[in-house]
C-alpha positions as protocol buffer text, in pm:
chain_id: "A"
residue {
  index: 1
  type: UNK
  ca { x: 4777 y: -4826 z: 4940 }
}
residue {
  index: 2
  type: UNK
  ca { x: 4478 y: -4895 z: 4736 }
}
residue {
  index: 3
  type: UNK
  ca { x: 4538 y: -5074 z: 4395 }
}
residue {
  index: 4
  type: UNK
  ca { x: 4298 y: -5034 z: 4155 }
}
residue {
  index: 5
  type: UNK
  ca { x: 4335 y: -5288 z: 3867 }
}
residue {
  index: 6
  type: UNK
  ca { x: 4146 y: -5233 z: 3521 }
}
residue {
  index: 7
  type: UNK
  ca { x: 4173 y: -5575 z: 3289 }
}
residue {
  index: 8
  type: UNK
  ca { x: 4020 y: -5542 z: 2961 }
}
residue {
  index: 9
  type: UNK
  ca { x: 4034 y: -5332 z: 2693 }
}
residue {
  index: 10
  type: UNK
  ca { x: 3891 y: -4989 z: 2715 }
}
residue {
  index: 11
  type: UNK
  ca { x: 3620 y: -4829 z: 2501 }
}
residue {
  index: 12
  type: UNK
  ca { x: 3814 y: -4551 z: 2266 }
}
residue {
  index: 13
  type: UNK
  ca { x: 3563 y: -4306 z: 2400 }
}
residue {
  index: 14
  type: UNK
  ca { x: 3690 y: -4369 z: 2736 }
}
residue {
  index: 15
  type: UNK
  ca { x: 4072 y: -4321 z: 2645 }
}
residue {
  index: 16
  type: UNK
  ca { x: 4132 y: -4028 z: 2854 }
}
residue {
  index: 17
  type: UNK
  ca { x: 4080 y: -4243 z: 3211 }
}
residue {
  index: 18
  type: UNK
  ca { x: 4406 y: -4359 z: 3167 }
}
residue {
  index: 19
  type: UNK
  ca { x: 4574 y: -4011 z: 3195 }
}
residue {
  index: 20
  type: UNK
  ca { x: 4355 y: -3909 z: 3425 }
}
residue {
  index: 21
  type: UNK
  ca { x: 4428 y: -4184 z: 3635 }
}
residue {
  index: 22
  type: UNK
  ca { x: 4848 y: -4107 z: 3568 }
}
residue {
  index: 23
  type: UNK
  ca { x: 4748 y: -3747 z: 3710 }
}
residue {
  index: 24
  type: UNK
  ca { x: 4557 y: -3806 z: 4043 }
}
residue {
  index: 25
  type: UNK
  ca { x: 4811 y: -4168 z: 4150 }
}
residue {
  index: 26
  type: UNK
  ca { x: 4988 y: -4127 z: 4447 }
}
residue {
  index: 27
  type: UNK
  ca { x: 5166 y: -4309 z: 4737 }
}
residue {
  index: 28
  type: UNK
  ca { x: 4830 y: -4393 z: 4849 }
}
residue {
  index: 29
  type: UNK
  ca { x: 4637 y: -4503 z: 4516 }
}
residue {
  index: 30
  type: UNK
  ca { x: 4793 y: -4673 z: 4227 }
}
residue {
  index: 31
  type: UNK
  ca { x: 4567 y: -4721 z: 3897 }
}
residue {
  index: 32
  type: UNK
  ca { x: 4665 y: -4972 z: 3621 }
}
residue {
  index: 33
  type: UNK
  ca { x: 4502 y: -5013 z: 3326 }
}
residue {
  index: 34
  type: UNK
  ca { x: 4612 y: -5410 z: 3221 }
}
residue {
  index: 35
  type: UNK
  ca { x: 4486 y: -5418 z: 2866 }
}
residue {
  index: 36
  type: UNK
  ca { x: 4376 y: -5751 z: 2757 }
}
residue {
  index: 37
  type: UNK
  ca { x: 4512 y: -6025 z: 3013 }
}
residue {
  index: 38
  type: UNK
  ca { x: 4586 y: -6427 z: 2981 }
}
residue {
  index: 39
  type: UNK
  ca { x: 4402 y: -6657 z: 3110 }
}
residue {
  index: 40
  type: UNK
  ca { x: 4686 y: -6739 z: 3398 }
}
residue {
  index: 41
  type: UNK
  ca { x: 4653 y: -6370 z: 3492 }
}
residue {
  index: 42
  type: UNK
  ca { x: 4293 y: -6327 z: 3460 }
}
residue {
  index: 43
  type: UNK
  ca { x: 4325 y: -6619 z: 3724 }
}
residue {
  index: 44
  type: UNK
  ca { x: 4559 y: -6399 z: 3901 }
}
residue {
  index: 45
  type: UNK
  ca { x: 4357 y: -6117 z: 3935 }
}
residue {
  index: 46
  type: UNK
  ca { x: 4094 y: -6273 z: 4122 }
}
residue {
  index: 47
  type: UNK
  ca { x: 4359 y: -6451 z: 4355 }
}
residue {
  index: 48
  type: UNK
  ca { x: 4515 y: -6132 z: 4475 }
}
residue {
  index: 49
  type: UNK
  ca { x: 4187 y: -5893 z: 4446 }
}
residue {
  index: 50
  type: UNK
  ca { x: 3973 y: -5774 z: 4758 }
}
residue {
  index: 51
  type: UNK
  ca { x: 3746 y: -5639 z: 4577 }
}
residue {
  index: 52
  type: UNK
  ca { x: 3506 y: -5619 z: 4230 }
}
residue {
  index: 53
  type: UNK
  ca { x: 3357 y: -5378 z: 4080 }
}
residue {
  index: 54
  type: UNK
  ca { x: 3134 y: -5543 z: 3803 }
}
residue {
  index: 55
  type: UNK
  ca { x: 2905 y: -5247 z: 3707 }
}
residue {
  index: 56
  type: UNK
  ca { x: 2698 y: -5281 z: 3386 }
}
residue {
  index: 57
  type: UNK
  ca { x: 2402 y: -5071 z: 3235 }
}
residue {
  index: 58
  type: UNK
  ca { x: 2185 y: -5177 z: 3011 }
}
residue {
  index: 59
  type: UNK
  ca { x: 2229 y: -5489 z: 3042 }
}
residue {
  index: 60
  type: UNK
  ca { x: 2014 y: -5747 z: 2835 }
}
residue {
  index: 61
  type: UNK
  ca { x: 1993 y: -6026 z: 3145 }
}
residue {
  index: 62
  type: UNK
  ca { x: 2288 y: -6195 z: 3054 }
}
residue {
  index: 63
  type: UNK
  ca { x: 2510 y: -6386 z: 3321 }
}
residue {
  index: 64
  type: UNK
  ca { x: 2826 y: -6225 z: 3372 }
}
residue {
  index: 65
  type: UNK
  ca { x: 3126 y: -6438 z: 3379 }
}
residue {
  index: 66
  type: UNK
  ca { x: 3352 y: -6207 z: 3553 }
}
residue {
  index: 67
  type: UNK
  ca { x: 3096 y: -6185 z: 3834 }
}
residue {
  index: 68
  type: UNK
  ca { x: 3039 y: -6561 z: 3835 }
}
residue {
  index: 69
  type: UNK
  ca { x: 3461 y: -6584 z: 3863 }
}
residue {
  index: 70
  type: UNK
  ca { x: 3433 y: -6348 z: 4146 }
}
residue {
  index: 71
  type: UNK
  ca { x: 3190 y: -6540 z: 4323 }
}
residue {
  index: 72
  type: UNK
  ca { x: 3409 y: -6856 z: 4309 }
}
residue {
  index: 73
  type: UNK
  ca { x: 3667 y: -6691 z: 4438 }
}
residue {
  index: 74
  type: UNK
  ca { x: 3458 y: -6552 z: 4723 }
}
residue {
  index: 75
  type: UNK
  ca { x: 3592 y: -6207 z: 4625 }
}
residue {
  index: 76
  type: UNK
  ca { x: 3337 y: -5940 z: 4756 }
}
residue {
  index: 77
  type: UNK
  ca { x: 3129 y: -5809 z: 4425 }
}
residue {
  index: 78
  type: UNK
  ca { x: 2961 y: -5448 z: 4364 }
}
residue {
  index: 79
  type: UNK
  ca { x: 2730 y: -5500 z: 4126 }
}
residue {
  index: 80
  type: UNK
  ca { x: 2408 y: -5262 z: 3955 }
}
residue {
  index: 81
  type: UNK
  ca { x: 2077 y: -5406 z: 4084 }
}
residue {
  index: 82
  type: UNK
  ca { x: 1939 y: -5493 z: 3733 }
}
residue {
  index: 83
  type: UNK
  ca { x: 1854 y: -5795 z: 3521 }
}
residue {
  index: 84
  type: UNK
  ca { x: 2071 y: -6079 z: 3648 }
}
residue {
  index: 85
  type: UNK
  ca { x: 2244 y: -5952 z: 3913 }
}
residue {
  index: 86
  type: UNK
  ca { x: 1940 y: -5871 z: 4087 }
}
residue {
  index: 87
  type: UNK
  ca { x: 1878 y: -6200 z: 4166 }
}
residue {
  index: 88
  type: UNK
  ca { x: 2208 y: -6258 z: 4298 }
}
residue {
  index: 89
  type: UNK
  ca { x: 2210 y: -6273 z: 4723 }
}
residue {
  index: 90
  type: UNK
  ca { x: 2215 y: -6003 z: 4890 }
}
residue {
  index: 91
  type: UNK
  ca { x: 2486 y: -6111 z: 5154 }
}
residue {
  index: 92
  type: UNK
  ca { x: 2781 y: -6194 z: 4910 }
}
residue {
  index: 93
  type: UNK
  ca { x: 2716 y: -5884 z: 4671 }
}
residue {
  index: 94
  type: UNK
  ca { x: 2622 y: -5529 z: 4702 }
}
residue {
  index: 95
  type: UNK
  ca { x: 2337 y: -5401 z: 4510 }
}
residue {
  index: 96
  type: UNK
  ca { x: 2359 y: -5007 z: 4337 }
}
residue {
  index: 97
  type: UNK
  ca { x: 2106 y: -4891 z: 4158 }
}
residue {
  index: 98
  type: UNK
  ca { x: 2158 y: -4736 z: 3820 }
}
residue {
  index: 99
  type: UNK
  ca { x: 2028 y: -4376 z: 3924 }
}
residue {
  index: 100
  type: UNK
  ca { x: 2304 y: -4192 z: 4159 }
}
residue {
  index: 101
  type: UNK
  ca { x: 2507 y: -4523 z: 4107 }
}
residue {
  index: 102
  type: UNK
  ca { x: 2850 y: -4281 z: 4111 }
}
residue {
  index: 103
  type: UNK
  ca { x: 2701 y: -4129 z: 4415 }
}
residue {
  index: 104
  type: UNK
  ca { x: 2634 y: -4477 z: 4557 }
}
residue {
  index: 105
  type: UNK
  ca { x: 2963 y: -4629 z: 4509 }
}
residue {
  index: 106
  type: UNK
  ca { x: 3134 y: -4345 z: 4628 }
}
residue {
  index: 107
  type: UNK
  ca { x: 2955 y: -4401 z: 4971 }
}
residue {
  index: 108
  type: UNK
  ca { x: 2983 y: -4765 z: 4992 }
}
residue {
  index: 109
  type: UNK
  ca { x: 3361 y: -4751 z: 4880 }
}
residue {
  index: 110
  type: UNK
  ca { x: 3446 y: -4503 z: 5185 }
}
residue {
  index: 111
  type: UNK
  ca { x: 3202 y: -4708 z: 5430 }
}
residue {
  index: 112
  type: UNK
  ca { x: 3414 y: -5037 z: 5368 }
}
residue {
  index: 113
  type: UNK
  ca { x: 3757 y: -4797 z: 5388 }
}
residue {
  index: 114
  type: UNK
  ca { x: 3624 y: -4689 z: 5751 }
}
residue {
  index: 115
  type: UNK
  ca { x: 3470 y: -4959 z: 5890 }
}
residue {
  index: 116
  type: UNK
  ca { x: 3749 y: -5270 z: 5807 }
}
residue {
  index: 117
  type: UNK
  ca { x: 3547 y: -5516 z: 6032 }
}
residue {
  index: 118
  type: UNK
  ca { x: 3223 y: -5452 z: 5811 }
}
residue {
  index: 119
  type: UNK
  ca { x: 3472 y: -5560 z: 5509 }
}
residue {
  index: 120
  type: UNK
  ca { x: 3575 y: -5857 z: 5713 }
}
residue {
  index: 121
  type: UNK
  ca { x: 3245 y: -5947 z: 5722 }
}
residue {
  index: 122
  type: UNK
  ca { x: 3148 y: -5947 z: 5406 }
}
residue {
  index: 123
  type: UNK
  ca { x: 3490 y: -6109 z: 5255 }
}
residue {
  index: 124
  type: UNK
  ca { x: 3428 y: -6391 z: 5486 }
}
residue {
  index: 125
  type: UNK
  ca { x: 3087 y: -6438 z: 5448 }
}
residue {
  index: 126
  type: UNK
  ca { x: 3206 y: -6439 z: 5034 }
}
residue {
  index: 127
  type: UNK
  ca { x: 3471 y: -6692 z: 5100 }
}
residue {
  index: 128
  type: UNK
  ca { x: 3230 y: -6936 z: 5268 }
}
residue {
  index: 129
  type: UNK
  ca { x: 2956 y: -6899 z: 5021 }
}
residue {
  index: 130
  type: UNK
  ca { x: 3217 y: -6982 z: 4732 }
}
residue {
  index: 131
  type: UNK
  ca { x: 3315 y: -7270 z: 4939 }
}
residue {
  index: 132
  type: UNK
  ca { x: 2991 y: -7413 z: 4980 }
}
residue {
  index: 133
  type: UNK
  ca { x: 2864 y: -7319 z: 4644 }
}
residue {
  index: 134
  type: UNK
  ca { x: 3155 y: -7338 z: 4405 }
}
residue {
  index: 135
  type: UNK
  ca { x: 3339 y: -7623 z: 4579 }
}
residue {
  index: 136
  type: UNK
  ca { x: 3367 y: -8012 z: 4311 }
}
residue {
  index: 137
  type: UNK
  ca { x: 3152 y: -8147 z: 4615 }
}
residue {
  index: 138
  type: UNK
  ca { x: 2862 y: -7882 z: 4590 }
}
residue {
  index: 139
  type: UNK
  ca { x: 2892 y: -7906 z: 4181 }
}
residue {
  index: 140
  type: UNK
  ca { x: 2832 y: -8308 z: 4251 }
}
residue {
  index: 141
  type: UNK
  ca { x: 2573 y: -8237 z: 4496 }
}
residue {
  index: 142
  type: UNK
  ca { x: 2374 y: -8048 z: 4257 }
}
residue {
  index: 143
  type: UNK
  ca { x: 2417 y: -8245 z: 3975 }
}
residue {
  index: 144
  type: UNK
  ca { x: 2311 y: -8530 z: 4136 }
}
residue {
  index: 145
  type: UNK
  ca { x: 1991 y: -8379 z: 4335 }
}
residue {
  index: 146
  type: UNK
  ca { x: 1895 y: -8298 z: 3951 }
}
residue {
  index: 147
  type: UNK
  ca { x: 1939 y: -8672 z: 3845 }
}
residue {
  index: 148
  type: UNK
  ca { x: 1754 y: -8805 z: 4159 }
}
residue {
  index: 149
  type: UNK
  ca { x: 1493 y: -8588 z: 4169 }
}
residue {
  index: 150
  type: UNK
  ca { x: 1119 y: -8746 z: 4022 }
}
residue {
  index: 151
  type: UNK
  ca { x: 1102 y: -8416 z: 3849 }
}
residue {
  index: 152
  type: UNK
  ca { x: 1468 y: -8330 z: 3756 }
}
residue {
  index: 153
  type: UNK
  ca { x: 1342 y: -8445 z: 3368 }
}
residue {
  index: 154
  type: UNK
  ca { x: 1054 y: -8200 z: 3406 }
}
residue {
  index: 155
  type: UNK
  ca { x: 1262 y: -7923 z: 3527 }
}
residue {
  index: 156
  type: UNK
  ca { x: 1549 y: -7930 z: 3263 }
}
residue {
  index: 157
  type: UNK
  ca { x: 1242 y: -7930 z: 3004 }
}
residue {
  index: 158
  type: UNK
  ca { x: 1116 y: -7620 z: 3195 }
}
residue {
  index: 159
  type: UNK
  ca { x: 1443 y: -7470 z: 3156 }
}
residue {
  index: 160
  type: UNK
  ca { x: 1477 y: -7528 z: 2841 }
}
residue {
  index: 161
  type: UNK
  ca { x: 1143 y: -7400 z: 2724 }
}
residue {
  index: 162
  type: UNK
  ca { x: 1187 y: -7079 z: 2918 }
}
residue {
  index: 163
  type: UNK
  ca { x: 1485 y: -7013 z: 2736 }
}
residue {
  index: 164
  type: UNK
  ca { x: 1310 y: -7079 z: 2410 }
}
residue {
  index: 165
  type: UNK
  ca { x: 1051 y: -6824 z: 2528 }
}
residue {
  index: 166
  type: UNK
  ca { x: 1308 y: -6564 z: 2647 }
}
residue {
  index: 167
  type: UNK
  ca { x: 1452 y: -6603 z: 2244 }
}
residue {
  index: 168
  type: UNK
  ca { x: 1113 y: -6560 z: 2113 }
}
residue {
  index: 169
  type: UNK
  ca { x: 1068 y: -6887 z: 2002 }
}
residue {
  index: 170
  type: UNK
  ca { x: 721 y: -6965 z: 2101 }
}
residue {
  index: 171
  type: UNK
  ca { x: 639 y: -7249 z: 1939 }
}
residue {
  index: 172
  type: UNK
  ca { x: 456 y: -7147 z: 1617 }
}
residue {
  index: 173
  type: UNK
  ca { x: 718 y: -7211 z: 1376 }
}
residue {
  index: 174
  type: UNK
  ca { x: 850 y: -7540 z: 1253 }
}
residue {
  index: 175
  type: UNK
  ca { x: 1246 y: -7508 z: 1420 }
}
residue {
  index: 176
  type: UNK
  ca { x: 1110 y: -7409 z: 1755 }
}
residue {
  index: 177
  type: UNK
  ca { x: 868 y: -7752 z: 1714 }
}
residue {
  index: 178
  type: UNK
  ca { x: 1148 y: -7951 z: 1637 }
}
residue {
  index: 179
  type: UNK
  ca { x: 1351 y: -7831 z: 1915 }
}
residue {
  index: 180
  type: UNK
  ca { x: 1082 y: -7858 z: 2172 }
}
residue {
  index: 181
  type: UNK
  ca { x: 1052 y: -8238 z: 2058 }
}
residue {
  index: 182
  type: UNK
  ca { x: 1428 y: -8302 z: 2081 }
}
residue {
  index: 183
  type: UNK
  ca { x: 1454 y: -8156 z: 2430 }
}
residue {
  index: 184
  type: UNK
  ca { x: 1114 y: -8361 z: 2528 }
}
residue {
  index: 185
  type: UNK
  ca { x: 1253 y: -8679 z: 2366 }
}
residue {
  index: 186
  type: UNK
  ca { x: 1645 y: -8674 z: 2472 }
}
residue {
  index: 187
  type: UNK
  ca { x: 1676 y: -8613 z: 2789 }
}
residue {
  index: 188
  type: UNK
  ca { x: 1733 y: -8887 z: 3075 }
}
């Protein structure tokens, strides 16, 4: 049976999914639409889920959390090949591109039905990423490359002015000066 889970709550122009879904369950697909969730079963979700389908367009670069969740989890993550999530690795999430994403999904959703080891694959390879990503130890790690590192100041600067860029704040008015000198002055 394939359980398909929909947390969240759902855009009032896209009301009618939820009877279409009541039409077309059966013994072998179940669709739920949660509505808002808790925290615990947010947690939940991920815990018990095999799969996520994370598909945004337009997106405006942003990180998504519910992919980032997904990731520590080492679920396996569909995601659309834009903005952020275009930089994400190819081996623990699959790319679609906006055009003929429907089309696209469809295909990849009956390739992993078919071929179970393929899934296996993937899952694992998920699972071990999150482990050696996500785990307290790698967090540390990183964290303390950053400290270590002759340049870690420099790069956190670097970071920080990018950002500043990415908002438009160039540096020609007096706020963005003052926050340029802050970061410049308080860190390390």
């Amino acid at each position: 049976t394939l359980n398909l889970k929909i947390a969240g709550s759902i855009d009032p122009r896209c009301r009618h999914l939820e009877q279409r879904a009541s039409e077309i369950s059966s013994s072998r697909l179940q669709i739920d639409f949660l509505g808002r969730v808790t925290d615990s079963q947010f947690e939940q979700l991920f815990v018990e889920a095999d799969l996520c389908i994370a598909l945004r367009y337009p997106t405006m670069g942003e990180t998504s959390a519910i992919v980032s969740r997904a990731m520590q989890y080492g679920v396996p993550t569909i995601v659309n090949n834009i903005g952020w999530y275009a930089e994400l690795p190819e081996d623990v999430v699959k790319k679609l591109p906006v055009d003929g994403c429907q089309r696209r999904l469809g295909e990849l959703l009956e390739y992993l039905l078919n071929d179970e080891r393929a899934y296996a694959q993937w899952s694992q390879h998920c699972r071990h990423y999150a482990e050696r990503e996500f785990s307290l130890e790698a967090y540390g790690q990183h964290y303390l490359d950053l400290c270590t590192n002759p340049r870690g100041e420099e790069m956190v600067s670097d970071l920080f002015a990018s950002v500043l860029r990415e908002c438009g704040m160039t540096g020609s008015d007096q706020e963005t000066k003052i926050l340029h000198r802050i970061i410049d002055e308080s860190y390390f």
